[in-house]
């Protein structure tokens, strides 16, 4: 199979102290027919200086003056990409040297699949790690990622260019960007899994933040997009509206919480217990109790 051009896209924001290893991991690939687009979402640190210090003609730096968010940065990367295949790498992660080669060979030789993901190694701050390869239990229908999704777009994804002909990241979202995109990607296209550990995900201190307001907004939008499918399936209805319920309660959005609760109030006792916790106790205490009950 003749090597095709792969566009690797890294969105970044204030990661000048971390992005070097991501860049080096791309430049060290055994597959060398690639371009590397780094989209800087209005960083205020030395990210641009670090990127340009590599002086490799395959790197294309795209800088923006106003912060638009992860979805905007990824869309900018896609719109500027020239490759037949598109891959995404987060700015604090790194490919193993043969990721692009193995991903291209797997996807280009697959008759049915239009995208894939690989296994990942999640590395903690103390350098301990865990390996994971998510293999879905079934490929039965295009709505399957509404039921179960355990990967994000930065987890070793390689996607054929044709998938982006009418598909983009939703720029209204600041969180759950990957979830929304992958649900829609799967509805139109088939996948395969590269069952090897080919990506390292580096955990950063303070990298996980609980912005319940943004999460609530995102899940409300995702539900609205898939409302008919979700409402007509008992499993999906509970899964999505229960999450929207607790996110709304955590954020103090009582009106949206009432809306979510009204839809699943008769789907077992969990929604009522959760709803009553926030009626009976101050929010901080209710959140603590809910986490204890959920653990």
Tab-separated table of C-alpha atoms in Angstrom:
chain	number	residue	atom	x	y	z
A	1	UNK	CA	0.000	0.000	0.000
A	2	UNK	CA	1.453	3.351	-1.084
A	3	UNK	CA	1.970	5.647	1.913
A	4	UNK	CA	-0.641	8.413	2.068
A	5	UNK	CA	-0.216	11.796	3.704
A	6	UNK	CA	-1.357	11.822	7.331
A	7	UNK	CA	-2.232	15.102	9.026
A	8	UNK	CA	-1.514	15.006	12.768
A	9	UNK	CA	-3.344	17.744	14.694
A	10	UNK	CA	-2.453	18.984	18.164
A	11	UNK	CA	-4.634	21.693	19.724
A	12	UNK	CA	-2.807	23.455	22.532
A	13	UNK	CA	-3.215	26.191	25.105
A	14	UNK	CA	-0.430	27.297	27.462
A	15	UNK	CA	1.472	24.023	27.185
A	16	UNK	CA	4.901	25.430	26.347
A	17	UNK	CA	6.357	23.492	29.275
A	18	UNK	CA	4.890	20.190	28.073
A	19	UNK	CA	4.463	20.183	24.305
A	20	UNK	CA	8.061	19.293	23.457
A	21	UNK	CA	7.597	15.573	24.066
A	22	UNK	CA	4.419	15.477	21.937
A	23	UNK	CA	6.256	17.162	19.067
A	24	UNK	CA	9.287	14.905	19.430
A	25	UNK	CA	7.075	11.797	19.424
A	26	UNK	CA	5.552	12.852	16.097
A	27	UNK	CA	8.874	13.734	14.498
A	28	UNK	CA	10.297	10.372	15.629
A	29	UNK	CA	7.648	8.328	13.794
A	30	UNK	CA	8.793	5.455	11.576
A	31	UNK	CA	6.120	6.583	9.087
A	32	UNK	CA	7.423	9.837	7.683
A	33	UNK	CA	4.794	10.951	5.150
A	34	UNK	CA	2.972	13.306	7.503
A	35	UNK	CA	2.341	16.951	8.233
A	36	UNK	CA	2.005	18.180	11.801
A	37	UNK	CA	-0.469	20.978	12.501
A	38	UNK	CA	-0.181	22.607	15.922
A	39	UNK	CA	-3.114	24.919	16.592
A	40	UNK	CA	-2.361	27.370	19.394
A	41	UNK	CA	-5.595	28.594	20.974
A	42	UNK	CA	-4.332	32.026	22.102
A	43	UNK	CA	-1.646	30.838	24.531
A	44	UNK	CA	-0.097	33.479	26.773
A	45	UNK	CA	3.076	31.500	27.500
A	46	UNK	CA	6.030	30.490	25.299
A	47	UNK	CA	4.192	27.790	23.314
A	48	UNK	CA	4.900	29.405	19.926
A	49	UNK	CA	8.585	29.809	20.723
A	50	UNK	CA	8.897	26.166	21.766
A	51	UNK	CA	7.121	24.893	18.643
A	52	UNK	CA	9.177	27.009	16.254
A	53	UNK	CA	12.432	25.924	17.901
A	54	UNK	CA	12.104	22.535	16.177
A	55	UNK	CA	12.593	24.000	12.674
A	56	UNK	CA	11.062	21.007	10.889
A	57	UNK	CA	9.277	21.762	7.584
A	58	UNK	CA	6.559	19.230	8.378
A	59	UNK	CA	5.388	21.338	11.341
A	60	UNK	CA	2.741	23.974	10.603
A	61	UNK	CA	2.060	26.363	13.479
A	62	UNK	CA	-1.351	28.075	13.469
A	63	UNK	CA	-1.806	30.734	16.144
A	64	UNK	CA	-5.037	32.429	17.225
A	65	UNK	CA	-5.363	35.670	19.185
A	66	UNK	CA	-8.651	34.799	20.913
A	67	UNK	CA	-9.297	31.633	22.883
A	68	UNK	CA	-12.057	29.670	21.175
A	69	UNK	CA	-11.826	26.345	22.967
A	70	UNK	CA	-10.852	22.816	22.088
A	71	UNK	CA	-13.562	22.282	19.461
A	72	UNK	CA	-12.617	25.441	17.571
A	73	UNK	CA	-8.922	24.527	17.586
A	74	UNK	CA	-9.607	21.049	16.250
A	75	UNK	CA	-11.883	22.376	13.505
A	76	UNK	CA	-9.174	24.836	12.470
A	77	UNK	CA	-6.738	21.932	12.258
A	78	UNK	CA	-9.107	19.848	10.134
A	79	UNK	CA	-9.857	22.755	7.787
A	80	UNK	CA	-6.140	23.370	7.213
A	81	UNK	CA	-5.170	19.711	6.921
A	82	UNK	CA	-4.045	18.365	3.549
A	83	UNK	CA	-3.804	14.683	4.459
A	84	UNK	CA	-5.816	11.665	3.329
A	85	UNK	CA	-5.948	10.602	6.980
A	86	UNK	CA	-6.257	12.710	10.120
A	87	UNK	CA	-4.908	11.906	13.588
A	88	UNK	CA	-5.179	13.835	16.847
A	89	UNK	CA	-2.591	14.076	19.621
A	90	UNK	CA	-3.089	16.047	22.827
A	91	UNK	CA	-0.251	18.414	23.670
A	92	UNK	CA	0.789	16.584	26.855
A	93	UNK	CA	0.721	13.069	25.354
A	94	UNK	CA	3.046	11.157	23.040
A	95	UNK	CA	2.940	8.517	20.334
A	96	UNK	CA	5.112	5.441	20.409
A	97	UNK	CA	7.489	5.559	17.389
A	98	UNK	CA	5.502	3.126	15.212
A	99	UNK	CA	2.005	4.465	15.925
A	100	UNK	CA	1.413	6.130	12.530
A	101	UNK	CA	2.885	3.200	10.604
A	102	UNK	CA	0.772	0.586	12.355
A	103	UNK	CA	-2.383	2.725	12.364
A	104	UNK	CA	-2.068	3.467	8.640
A	105	UNK	CA	-1.426	-0.173	7.748
A	106	UNK	CA	-4.388	-1.344	9.812
A	107	UNK	CA	-6.872	1.218	8.517
A	108	UNK	CA	-5.774	1.251	4.874
A	109	UNK	CA	-6.066	-2.541	4.719
A	110	UNK	CA	-9.503	-2.619	6.318
A	111	UNK	CA	-12.321	-3.044	3.790
A	112	UNK	CA	-15.092	-1.742	6.027
A	113	UNK	CA	-13.565	0.627	8.621
A	114	UNK	CA	-13.149	4.384	8.215
A	115	UNK	CA	-11.565	5.107	11.615
A	116	UNK	CA	-9.701	3.366	14.387
A	117	UNK	CA	-8.201	3.883	17.806
A	118	UNK	CA	-5.340	2.160	19.582
A	119	UNK	CA	-4.582	1.018	23.083
A	120	UNK	CA	-3.164	3.554	25.532
A	121	UNK	CA	-0.784	3.696	28.472
A	122	UNK	CA	-1.857	6.178	31.156
A	123	UNK	CA	1.211	7.387	33.032
A	124	UNK	CA	0.823	8.867	36.519
A	125	UNK	CA	2.953	11.646	37.955
A	126	UNK	CA	5.072	9.073	39.825
A	127	UNK	CA	5.612	7.275	36.437
A	128	UNK	CA	3.515	4.265	37.395
A	129	UNK	CA	1.144	3.325	34.608
A	130	UNK	CA	-1.870	1.325	33.501
A	131	UNK	CA	-2.512	-0.052	30.020
A	132	UNK	CA	-5.922	-0.123	28.400
A	133	UNK	CA	-7.421	-1.255	25.104
A	134	UNK	CA	-11.139	-0.615	24.759
A	135	UNK	CA	-12.845	-3.161	22.543
A	136	UNK	CA	-16.614	-2.570	22.314
A	137	UNK	CA	-18.759	-5.599	23.007
A	138	UNK	CA	-20.777	-5.186	19.832
A	139	UNK	CA	-20.913	-3.310	16.542
A	140	UNK	CA	-24.620	-3.957	16.219
A	141	UNK	CA	-25.949	-0.498	15.325
A	142	UNK	CA	-24.779	3.044	14.600
A	143	UNK	CA	-26.158	4.433	17.884
A	144	UNK	CA	-23.834	2.225	19.943
A	145	UNK	CA	-21.623	5.052	21.264
A	146	UNK	CA	-24.686	6.527	22.962
A	147	UNK	CA	-24.715	3.379	25.104
A	148	UNK	CA	-21.015	2.974	25.755
A	149	UNK	CA	-17.935	5.035	24.953
A	150	UNK	CA	-14.612	4.665	26.738
A	151	UNK	CA	-12.219	6.516	24.432
A	152	UNK	CA	-11.604	10.126	23.450
A	153	UNK	CA	-10.419	11.540	20.149
A	154	UNK	CA	-6.873	11.961	21.514
A	155	UNK	CA	-6.634	8.258	22.342
A	156	UNK	CA	-4.839	7.002	19.259
A	157	UNK	CA	-7.505	7.857	16.675
A	158	UNK	CA	-6.801	7.779	12.955
A	159	UNK	CA	-9.686	8.878	10.732
A	160	UNK	CA	-10.108	8.861	6.959
A	161	UNK	CA	-10.421	12.332	5.471
A	162	UNK	CA	-13.819	11.562	3.921
A	163	UNK	CA	-15.356	11.373	7.412
A	164	UNK	CA	-14.929	15.139	7.735
A	165	UNK	CA	-16.816	16.017	4.560
A	166	UNK	CA	-19.820	17.140	6.618
A	167	UNK	CA	-18.668	16.468	10.192
A	168	UNK	CA	-17.019	18.930	12.575
A	169	UNK	CA	-16.551	19.392	16.313
A	170	UNK	CA	-19.428	21.312	17.930
A	171	UNK	CA	-18.030	24.729	18.834
A	172	UNK	CA	-20.773	25.363	21.385
A	173	UNK	CA	-19.167	22.772	23.658
A	174	UNK	CA	-16.314	23.422	26.076
A	175	UNK	CA	-16.422	19.919	27.580
A	176	UNK	CA	-17.541	16.506	26.260
A	177	UNK	CA	-16.313	17.641	22.832
A	178	UNK	CA	-14.935	14.172	22.070
A	179	UNK	CA	-18.072	12.406	23.297
A	180	UNK	CA	-20.339	14.407	21.022
A	181	UNK	CA	-18.074	14.089	17.988
A	182	UNK	CA	-17.509	10.346	18.336
A	183	UNK	CA	-21.220	9.630	18.774
A	184	UNK	CA	-21.878	11.379	15.471
A	185	UNK	CA	-18.831	9.837	13.760
A	186	UNK	CA	-19.998	6.326	14.656
A	187	UNK	CA	-23.513	6.992	13.353
A	188	UNK	CA	-22.111	7.394	9.846
A	189	UNK	CA	-18.959	5.285	9.762
A	190	UNK	CA	-17.523	1.931	10.835
A	191	UNK	CA	-14.441	1.396	12.987
A	192	UNK	CA	-11.755	-1.112	13.778
A	193	UNK	CA	-9.486	-1.339	16.829
A	194	UNK	CA	-5.692	-1.408	16.747
A	195	UNK	CA	-5.108	-3.768	19.647
A	196	UNK	CA	-1.675	-2.510	20.687
A	197	UNK	CA	-0.462	0.061	23.220
A	198	UNK	CA	0.763	2.862	20.946
A	199	UNK	CA	0.043	6.066	22.862
A	200	UNK	CA	1.142	7.390	26.257
A	201	UNK	CA	-1.268	9.650	28.123
A	202	UNK	CA	0.588	11.716	30.696
A	203	UNK	CA	-1.417	12.727	33.746
A	204	UNK	CA	-0.783	16.315	34.824
A	205	UNK	CA	-1.363	17.816	38.276
A	206	UNK	CA	-4.584	19.754	38.224
A	207	UNK	CA	-5.462	18.552	34.719
A	208	UNK	CA	-8.864	17.249	35.765
A	209	UNK	CA	-11.216	20.043	36.738
A	210	UNK	CA	-14.880	19.881	37.694
A	211	UNK	CA	-16.608	22.574	35.692
A	212	UNK	CA	-20.132	21.363	36.280
A	213	UNK	CA	-21.655	24.351	34.509
A	214	UNK	CA	-19.896	23.575	31.224
A	215	UNK	CA	-20.471	19.834	31.566
A	216	UNK	CA	-24.166	20.417	32.186
A	217	UNK	CA	-24.465	22.638	29.121
A	218	UNK	CA	-22.648	20.106	26.970
A	219	UNK	CA	-24.735	17.138	28.054
A	220	UNK	CA	-27.931	19.118	27.580
A	221	UNK	CA	-26.869	19.860	23.987
A	222	UNK	CA	-25.865	16.243	23.285
A	223	UNK	CA	-29.176	14.977	24.640
A	224	UNK	CA	-31.120	17.452	22.518
A	225	UNK	CA	-29.281	16.267	19.395
A	226	UNK	CA	-30.192	12.639	20.123
A	227	UNK	CA	-33.438	13.235	21.970
A	228	UNK	CA	-35.709	10.934	19.997
A	229	UNK	CA	-33.329	7.978	20.251
A	230	UNK	CA	-32.652	8.574	23.952
A	231	UNK	CA	-36.289	9.018	24.986
A	232	UNK	CA	-37.380	5.865	23.164
A	233	UNK	CA	-34.866	3.595	24.877
A	234	UNK	CA	-35.098	2.792	28.603
A	235	UNK	CA	-31.351	2.307	29.022
A	236	UNK	CA	-30.380	5.499	27.193
A	237	UNK	CA	-33.076	7.576	28.855
A	238	UNK	CA	-31.843	6.723	32.328
A	239	UNK	CA	-28.138	6.942	31.438
A	240	UNK	CA	-28.277	10.409	29.884
A	241	UNK	CA	-30.943	12.096	31.978
A	242	UNK	CA	-29.536	10.803	35.270
A	243	UNK	CA	-26.184	12.329	34.381
A	244	UNK	CA	-27.882	15.582	33.365
A	245	UNK	CA	-29.782	15.510	36.674
A	246	UNK	CA	-26.731	15.258	38.904
A	247	UNK	CA	-24.699	17.714	36.839
A	248	UNK	CA	-27.542	20.236	37.095
A	249	UNK	CA	-27.891	19.708	40.843
A	250	UNK	CA	-24.131	20.034	41.356
A	251	UNK	CA	-24.218	23.294	39.377
A	252	UNK	CA	-27.264	24.596	41.259
A	253	UNK	CA	-29.439	24.735	38.125
A	254	UNK	CA	-32.739	23.735	39.716
A	255	UNK	CA	-34.871	24.317	36.613
A	256	UNK	CA	-32.818	21.990	34.429
A	257	UNK	CA	-32.639	19.470	37.284
A	258	UNK	CA	-36.447	19.490	37.505
A	259	UNK	CA	-36.688	18.911	33.768
A	260	UNK	CA	-34.310	15.942	33.909
A	261	UNK	CA	-35.979	14.506	37.000
A	262	UNK	CA	-39.455	14.713	35.471
A	263	UNK	CA	-38.324	12.436	32.647
A	264	UNK	CA	-36.777	9.675	34.810
A	265	UNK	CA	-38.601	10.040	38.136
A	266	UNK	CA	-40.279	6.649	37.703
A	267	UNK	CA	-37.143	4.857	36.434
A	268	UNK	CA	-36.182	3.265	39.748
A	269	UNK	CA	-35.386	4.901	43.079
A	270	UNK	CA	-32.000	6.471	42.275
A	271	UNK	CA	-33.335	9.676	40.651
A	272	UNK	CA	-35.679	10.353	43.582
A	273	UNK	CA	-33.002	9.667	46.205
A	274	UNK	CA	-30.626	12.018	44.401
A	275	UNK	CA	-33.248	14.708	43.938
A	276	UNK	CA	-34.294	14.542	47.598
A	277	UNK	CA	-30.692	14.773	48.835
A	278	UNK	CA	-30.430	18.229	47.301
A	279	UNK	CA	-33.797	19.245	48.741
A	280	UNK	CA	-32.896	18.131	52.250
A	281	UNK	CA	-29.250	19.204	52.546
A	282	UNK	CA	-27.037	22.130	51.549
A	283	UNK	CA	-25.422	21.589	48.135
A	284	UNK	CA	-21.945	20.824	49.478
A	285	UNK	CA	-23.286	18.173	51.851
A	286	UNK	CA	-25.614	16.725	49.206
A	287	UNK	CA	-22.718	16.362	46.762
A	288	UNK	CA	-20.654	14.614	49.426
A	289	UNK	CA	-23.487	12.193	50.205
A	290	UNK	CA	-24.138	11.488	46.531
A	291	UNK	CA	-20.483	10.654	45.945
A	292	UNK	CA	-20.485	8.316	48.926
A	293	UNK	CA	-23.616	6.557	47.670
A	294	UNK	CA	-22.175	6.260	44.153
A	295	UNK	CA	-18.817	4.841	45.198
